[in-house]
mmCIF file of C-alpha atoms in Angstrom:
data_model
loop_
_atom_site.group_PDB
_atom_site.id
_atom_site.type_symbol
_atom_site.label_atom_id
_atom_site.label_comp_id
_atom_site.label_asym_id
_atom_site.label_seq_id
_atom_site.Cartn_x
_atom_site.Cartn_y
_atom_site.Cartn_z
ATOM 1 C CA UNK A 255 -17.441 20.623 -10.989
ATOM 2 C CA UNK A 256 -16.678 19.386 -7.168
ATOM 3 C CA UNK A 257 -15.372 16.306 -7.120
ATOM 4 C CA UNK A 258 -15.663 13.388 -5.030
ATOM 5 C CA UNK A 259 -15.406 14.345 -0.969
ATOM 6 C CA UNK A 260 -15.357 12.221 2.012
ATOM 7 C CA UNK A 261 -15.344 13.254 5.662
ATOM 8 C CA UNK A 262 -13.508 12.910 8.452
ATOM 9 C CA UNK A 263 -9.895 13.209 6.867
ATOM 10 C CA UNK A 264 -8.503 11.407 10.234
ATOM 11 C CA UNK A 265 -10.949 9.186 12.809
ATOM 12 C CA UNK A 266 -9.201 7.648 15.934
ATOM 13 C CA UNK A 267 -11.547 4.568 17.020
ATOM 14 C CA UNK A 268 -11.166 2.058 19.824
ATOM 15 C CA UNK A 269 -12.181 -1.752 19.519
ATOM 16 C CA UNK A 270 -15.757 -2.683 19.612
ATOM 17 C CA UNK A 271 -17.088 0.701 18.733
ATOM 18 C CA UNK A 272 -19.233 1.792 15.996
ATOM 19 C CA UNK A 273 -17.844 4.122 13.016
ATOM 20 C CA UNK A 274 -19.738 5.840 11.045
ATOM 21 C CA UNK A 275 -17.835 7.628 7.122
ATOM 22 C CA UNK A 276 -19.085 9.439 4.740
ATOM 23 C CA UNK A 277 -19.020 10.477 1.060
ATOM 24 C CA UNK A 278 -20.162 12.794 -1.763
ATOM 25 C CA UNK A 279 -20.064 11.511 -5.040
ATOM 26 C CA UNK A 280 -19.809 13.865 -8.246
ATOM 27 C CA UNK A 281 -21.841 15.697 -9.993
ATOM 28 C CA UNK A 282 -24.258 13.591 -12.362
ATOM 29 C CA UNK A 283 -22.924 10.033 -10.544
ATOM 30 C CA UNK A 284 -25.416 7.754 -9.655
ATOM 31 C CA UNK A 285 -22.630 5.133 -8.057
ATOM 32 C CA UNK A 286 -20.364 4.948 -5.291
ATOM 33 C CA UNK A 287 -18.181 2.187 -4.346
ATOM 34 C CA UNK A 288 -16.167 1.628 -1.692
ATOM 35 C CA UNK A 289 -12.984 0.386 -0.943
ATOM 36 C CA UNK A 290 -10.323 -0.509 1.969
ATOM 37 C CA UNK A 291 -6.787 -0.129 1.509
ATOM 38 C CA UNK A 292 -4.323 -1.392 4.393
ATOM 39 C CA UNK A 293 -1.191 -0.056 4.800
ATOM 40 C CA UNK A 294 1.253 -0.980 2.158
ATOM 41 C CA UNK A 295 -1.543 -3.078 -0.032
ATOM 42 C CA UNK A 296 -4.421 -2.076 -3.120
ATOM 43 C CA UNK A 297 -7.362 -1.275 -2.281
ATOM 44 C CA UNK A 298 -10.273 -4.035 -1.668
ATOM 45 C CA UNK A 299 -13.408 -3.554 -2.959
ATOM 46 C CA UNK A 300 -15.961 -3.514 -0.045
ATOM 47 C CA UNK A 301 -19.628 -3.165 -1.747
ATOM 48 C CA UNK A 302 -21.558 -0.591 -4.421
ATOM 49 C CA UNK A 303 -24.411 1.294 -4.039
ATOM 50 C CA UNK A 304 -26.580 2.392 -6.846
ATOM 51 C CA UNK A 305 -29.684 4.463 -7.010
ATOM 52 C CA UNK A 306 -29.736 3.270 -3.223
ATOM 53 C CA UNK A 307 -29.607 -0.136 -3.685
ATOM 54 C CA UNK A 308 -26.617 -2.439 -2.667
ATOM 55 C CA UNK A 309 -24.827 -3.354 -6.315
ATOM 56 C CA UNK A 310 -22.254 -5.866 -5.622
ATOM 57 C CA UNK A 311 -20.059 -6.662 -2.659
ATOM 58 C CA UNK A 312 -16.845 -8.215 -1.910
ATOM 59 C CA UNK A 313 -15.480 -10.213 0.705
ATOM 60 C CA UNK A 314 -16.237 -7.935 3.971
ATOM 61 C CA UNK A 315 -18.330 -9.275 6.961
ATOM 62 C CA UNK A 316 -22.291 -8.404 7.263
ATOM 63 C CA UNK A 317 -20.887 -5.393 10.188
ATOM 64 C CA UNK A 318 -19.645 -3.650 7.390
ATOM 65 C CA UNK A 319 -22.633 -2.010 5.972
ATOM 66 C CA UNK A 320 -23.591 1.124 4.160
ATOM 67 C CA UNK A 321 -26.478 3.668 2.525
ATOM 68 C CA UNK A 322 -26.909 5.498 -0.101
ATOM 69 C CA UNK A 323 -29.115 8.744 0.006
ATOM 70 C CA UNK A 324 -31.445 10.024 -2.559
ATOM 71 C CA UNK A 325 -28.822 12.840 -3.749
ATOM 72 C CA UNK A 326 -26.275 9.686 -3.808
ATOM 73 C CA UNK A 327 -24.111 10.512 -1.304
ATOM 74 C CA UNK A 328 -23.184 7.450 0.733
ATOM 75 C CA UNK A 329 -22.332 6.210 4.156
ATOM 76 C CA UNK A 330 -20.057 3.633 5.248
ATOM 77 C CA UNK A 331 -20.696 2.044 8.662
ATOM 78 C CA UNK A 332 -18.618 -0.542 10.379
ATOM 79 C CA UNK A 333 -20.057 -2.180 13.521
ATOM 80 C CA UNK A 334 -17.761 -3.749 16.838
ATOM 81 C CA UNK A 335 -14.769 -2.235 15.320
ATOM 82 C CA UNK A 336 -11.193 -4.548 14.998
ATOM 83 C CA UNK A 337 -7.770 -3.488 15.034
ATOM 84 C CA UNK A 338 -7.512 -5.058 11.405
ATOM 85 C CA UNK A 339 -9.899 -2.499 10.215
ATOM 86 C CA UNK A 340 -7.448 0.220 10.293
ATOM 87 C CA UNK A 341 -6.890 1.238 6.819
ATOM 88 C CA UNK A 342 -7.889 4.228 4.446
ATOM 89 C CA UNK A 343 -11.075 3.779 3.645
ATOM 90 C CA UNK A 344 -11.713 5.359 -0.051
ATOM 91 C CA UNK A 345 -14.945 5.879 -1.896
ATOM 92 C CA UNK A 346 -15.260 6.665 -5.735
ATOM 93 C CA UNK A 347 -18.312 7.380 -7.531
ATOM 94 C CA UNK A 348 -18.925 6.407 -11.492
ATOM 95 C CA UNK A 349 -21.737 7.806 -13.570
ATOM 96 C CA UNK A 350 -22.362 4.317 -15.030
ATOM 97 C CA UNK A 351 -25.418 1.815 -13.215
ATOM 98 C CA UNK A 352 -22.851 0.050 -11.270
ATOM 99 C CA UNK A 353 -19.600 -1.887 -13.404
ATOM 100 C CA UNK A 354 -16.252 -1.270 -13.256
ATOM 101 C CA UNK A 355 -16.558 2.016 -15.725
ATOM 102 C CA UNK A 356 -14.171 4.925 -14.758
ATOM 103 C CA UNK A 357 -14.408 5.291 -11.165
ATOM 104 C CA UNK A 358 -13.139 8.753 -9.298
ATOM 105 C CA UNK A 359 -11.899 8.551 -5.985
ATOM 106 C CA UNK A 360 -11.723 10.527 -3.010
ATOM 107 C CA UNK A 361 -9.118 11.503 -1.167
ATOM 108 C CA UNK A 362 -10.384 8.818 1.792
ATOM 109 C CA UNK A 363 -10.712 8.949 5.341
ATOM 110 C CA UNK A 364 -7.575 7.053 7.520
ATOM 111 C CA UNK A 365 -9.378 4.985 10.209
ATOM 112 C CA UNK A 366 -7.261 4.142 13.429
ATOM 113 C CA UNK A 367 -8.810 1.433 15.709
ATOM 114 C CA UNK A 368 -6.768 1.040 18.811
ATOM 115 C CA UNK B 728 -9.305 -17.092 -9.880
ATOM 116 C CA UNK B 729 -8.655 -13.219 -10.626
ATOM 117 C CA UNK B 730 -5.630 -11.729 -9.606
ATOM 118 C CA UNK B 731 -3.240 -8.814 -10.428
ATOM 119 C CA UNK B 732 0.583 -9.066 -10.004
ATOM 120 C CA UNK B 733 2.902 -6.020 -9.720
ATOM 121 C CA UNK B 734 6.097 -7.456 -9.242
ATOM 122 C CA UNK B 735 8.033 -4.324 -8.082
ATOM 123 C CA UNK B 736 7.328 -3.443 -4.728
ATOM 124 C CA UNK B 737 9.724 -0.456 -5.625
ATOM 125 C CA UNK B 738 11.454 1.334 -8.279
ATOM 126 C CA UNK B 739 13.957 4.017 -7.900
ATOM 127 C CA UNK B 740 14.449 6.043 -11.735
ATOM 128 C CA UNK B 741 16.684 8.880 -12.615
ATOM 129 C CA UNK B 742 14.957 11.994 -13.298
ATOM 130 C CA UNK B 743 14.272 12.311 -17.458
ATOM 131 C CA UNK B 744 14.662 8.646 -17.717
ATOM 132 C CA UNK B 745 12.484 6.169 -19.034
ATOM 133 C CA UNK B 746 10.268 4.032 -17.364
ATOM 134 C CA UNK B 747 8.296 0.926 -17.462
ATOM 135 C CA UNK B 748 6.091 -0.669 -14.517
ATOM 136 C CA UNK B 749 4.599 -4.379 -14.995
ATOM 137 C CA UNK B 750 1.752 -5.482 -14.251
ATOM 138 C CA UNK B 751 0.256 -9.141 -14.869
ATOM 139 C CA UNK B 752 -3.290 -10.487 -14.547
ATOM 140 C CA UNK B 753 -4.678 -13.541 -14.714
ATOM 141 C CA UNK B 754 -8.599 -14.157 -16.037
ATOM 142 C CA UNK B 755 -9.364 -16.334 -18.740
ATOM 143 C CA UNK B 756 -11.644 -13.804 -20.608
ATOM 144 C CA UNK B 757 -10.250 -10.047 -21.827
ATOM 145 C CA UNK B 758 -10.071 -7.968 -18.737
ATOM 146 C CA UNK B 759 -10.617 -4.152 -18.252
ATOM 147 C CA UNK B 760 -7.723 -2.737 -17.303
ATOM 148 C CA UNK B 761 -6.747 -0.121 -15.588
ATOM 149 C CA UNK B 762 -3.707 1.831 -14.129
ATOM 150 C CA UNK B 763 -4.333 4.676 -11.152
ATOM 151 C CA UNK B 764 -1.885 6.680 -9.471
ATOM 152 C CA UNK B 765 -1.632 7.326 -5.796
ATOM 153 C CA UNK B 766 0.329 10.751 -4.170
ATOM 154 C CA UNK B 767 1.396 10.061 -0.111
ATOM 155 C CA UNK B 768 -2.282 10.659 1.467
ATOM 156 C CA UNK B 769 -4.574 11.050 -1.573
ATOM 157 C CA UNK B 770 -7.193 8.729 -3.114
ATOM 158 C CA UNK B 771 -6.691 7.200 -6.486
ATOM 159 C CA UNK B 772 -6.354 9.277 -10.029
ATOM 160 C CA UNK B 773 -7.426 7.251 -12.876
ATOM 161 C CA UNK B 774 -4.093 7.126 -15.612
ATOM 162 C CA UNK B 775 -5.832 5.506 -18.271
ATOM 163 C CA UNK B 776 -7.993 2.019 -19.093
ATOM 164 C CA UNK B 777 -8.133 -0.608 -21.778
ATOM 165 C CA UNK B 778 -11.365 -1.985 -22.087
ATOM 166 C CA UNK B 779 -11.077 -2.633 -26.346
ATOM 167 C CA UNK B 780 -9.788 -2.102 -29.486
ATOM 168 C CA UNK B 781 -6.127 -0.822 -29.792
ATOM 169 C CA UNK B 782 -3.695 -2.408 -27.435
ATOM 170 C CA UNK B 783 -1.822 0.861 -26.893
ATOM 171 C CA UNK B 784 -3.750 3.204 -24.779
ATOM 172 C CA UNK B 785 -2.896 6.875 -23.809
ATOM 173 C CA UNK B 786 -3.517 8.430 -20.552
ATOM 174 C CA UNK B 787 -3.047 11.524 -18.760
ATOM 175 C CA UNK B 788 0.429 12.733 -17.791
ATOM 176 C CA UNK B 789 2.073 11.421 -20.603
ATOM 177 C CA UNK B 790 1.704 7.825 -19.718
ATOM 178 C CA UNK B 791 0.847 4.810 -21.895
ATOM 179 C CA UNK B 792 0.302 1.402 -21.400
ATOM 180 C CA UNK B 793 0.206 -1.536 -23.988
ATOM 181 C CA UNK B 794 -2.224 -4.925 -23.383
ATOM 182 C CA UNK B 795 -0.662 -8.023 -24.293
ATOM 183 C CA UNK B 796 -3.112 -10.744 -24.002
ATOM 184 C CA UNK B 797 -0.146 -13.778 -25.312
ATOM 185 C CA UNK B 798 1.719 -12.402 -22.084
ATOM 186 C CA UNK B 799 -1.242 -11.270 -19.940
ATOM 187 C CA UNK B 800 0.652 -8.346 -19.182
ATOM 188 C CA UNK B 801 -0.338 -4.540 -19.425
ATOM 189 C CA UNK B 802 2.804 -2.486 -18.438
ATOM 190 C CA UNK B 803 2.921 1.508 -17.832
ATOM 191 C CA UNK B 804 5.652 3.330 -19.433
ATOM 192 C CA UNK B 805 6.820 6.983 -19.889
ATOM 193 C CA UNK B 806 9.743 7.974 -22.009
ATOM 194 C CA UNK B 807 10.827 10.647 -19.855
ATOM 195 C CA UNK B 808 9.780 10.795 -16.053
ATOM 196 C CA UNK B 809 9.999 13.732 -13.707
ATOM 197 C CA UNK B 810 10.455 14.101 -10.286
ATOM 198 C CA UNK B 811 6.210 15.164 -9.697
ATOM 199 C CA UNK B 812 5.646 11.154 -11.094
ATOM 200 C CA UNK B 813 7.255 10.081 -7.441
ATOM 201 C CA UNK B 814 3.937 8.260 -6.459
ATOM 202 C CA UNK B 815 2.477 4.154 -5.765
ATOM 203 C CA UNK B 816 0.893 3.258 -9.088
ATOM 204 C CA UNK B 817 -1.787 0.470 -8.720
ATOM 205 C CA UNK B 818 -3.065 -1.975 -11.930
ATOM 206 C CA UNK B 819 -6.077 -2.950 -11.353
ATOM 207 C CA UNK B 820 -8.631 -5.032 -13.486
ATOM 208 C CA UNK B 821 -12.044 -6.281 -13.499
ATOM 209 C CA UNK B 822 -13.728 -9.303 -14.781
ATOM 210 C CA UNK B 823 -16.873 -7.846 -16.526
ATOM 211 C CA UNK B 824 -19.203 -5.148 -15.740
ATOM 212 C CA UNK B 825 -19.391 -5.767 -12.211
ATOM 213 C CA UNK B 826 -17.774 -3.327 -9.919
ATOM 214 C CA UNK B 827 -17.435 -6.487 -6.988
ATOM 215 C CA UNK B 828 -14.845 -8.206 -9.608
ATOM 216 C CA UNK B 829 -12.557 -5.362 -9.595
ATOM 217 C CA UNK B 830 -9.234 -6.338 -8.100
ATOM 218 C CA UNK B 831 -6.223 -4.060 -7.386
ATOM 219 C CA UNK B 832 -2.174 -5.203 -7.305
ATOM 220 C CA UNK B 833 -0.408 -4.390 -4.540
ATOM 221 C CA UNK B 834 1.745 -1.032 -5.996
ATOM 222 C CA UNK B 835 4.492 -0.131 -6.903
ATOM 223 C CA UNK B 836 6.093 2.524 -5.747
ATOM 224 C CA UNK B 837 8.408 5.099 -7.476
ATOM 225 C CA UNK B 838 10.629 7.241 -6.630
ATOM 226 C CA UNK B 839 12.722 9.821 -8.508
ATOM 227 C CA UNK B 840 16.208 10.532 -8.188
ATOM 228 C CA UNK B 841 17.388 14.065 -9.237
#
């Protein structure tokens, strides 16, 4: 059973560009959230996607956006990038119809704006 | 408003020791609960969850953690660590269903000495 992946490992951004991550849920899940961790902090959720509809979403501006494909893989997109958006972004995918059910994590993607 | 507290930004523990990380919430209704463990530059491994019934949960790795809802409290312990437990441990909970009302502590993290 493949877990969840997420690509790039590493991105290196500069402010007021456009990033684009990505992630593969697990087998059989249906959900994927995602979340933002800073250095040194717990992650934050940003929103949920289920059966490619937005489920839920925390306290993130509209230029953080996302998709979810028919196969439930997401994207993550964050528009007119800021230096405070450096973090590791991590998603996690559930088999439940959104909720806070066990959630499985990837091993995230480290964004660096500069 | 929903919060987590970890109040140990660090914790240094003798190999074969015993150990015990806190962790308070505060919601007015019974939380989920949960407790994940982070490795340097990995996502988040679910340890266990309390979402009802028995107070004492088990988890993986020989970890347990006990809800107290008079002390709104739901500390990890392990009788006897080892040094492969060095890692930031995150409690988490979540309001209800919803995956937006899922809110993380800060970590704690532990290290091991031999």
């Amino acid at each position: 059973e493949t877990g969840v992946t997420q690509s790039p490992t590493h991105l290196i951004k500069t402010r007021g560009q456009q990033v684009t991550l990505r992630c593969s849920s697990q087998s059989g899940h249906n959900t994927v959230s995602w979340y933002q961790q800073a250095l040194g902090q717990g992650p934050q959720f940003i929103f949920q996607y289920y059966r490619e509809e937005e489920n839920g979403r925390g306290n993130f501006p509209p230029r953080f956006s996302g998709l979810q494909f028919p196969n439930y893989s997401s994207e993550l997109n964050v528009n007119a990038l800021e230096l405070d958006d450096s973090a590791l972004y991590l998603c996690a995918s559930s088999p439940e119809s959104g909720g806070v059910y066990e959630q499985y994590f990837g091993p995230g993607t480290r964004l660096t704006v500069t | 408003a929903q919060s987590v507290t970890q109040p140990d930004i660090h914790i240094t523990v003798s190999e074969g020791a015993s150990l015990e990380l806190r962790c308070n919430y505060s919601y007015g209704a019974t939380p989920y609960l949960f407790w994940y463990v982070q490795s340097p530059g990995q996502g988040l491994q679910l340890l266990l969850k309390y979402f009802s019934g028995d107070t004492l949960v088990q988890g993986i790795k020989g970890f347990e953690a006990e809800f107290k809802r008079s002390q709104s409290s739901f500390n990890l312990r392990k009788p006897s660590v080892h040094w492969s437990d060095a890692a930031e441990y995150f409690c988490a909970v979540g309001a209800d269903s919803s995956a937006s009302k899922i809110i993380f502590g800060s970590g704690t993290r532990l290290s091991i000495r031999p």
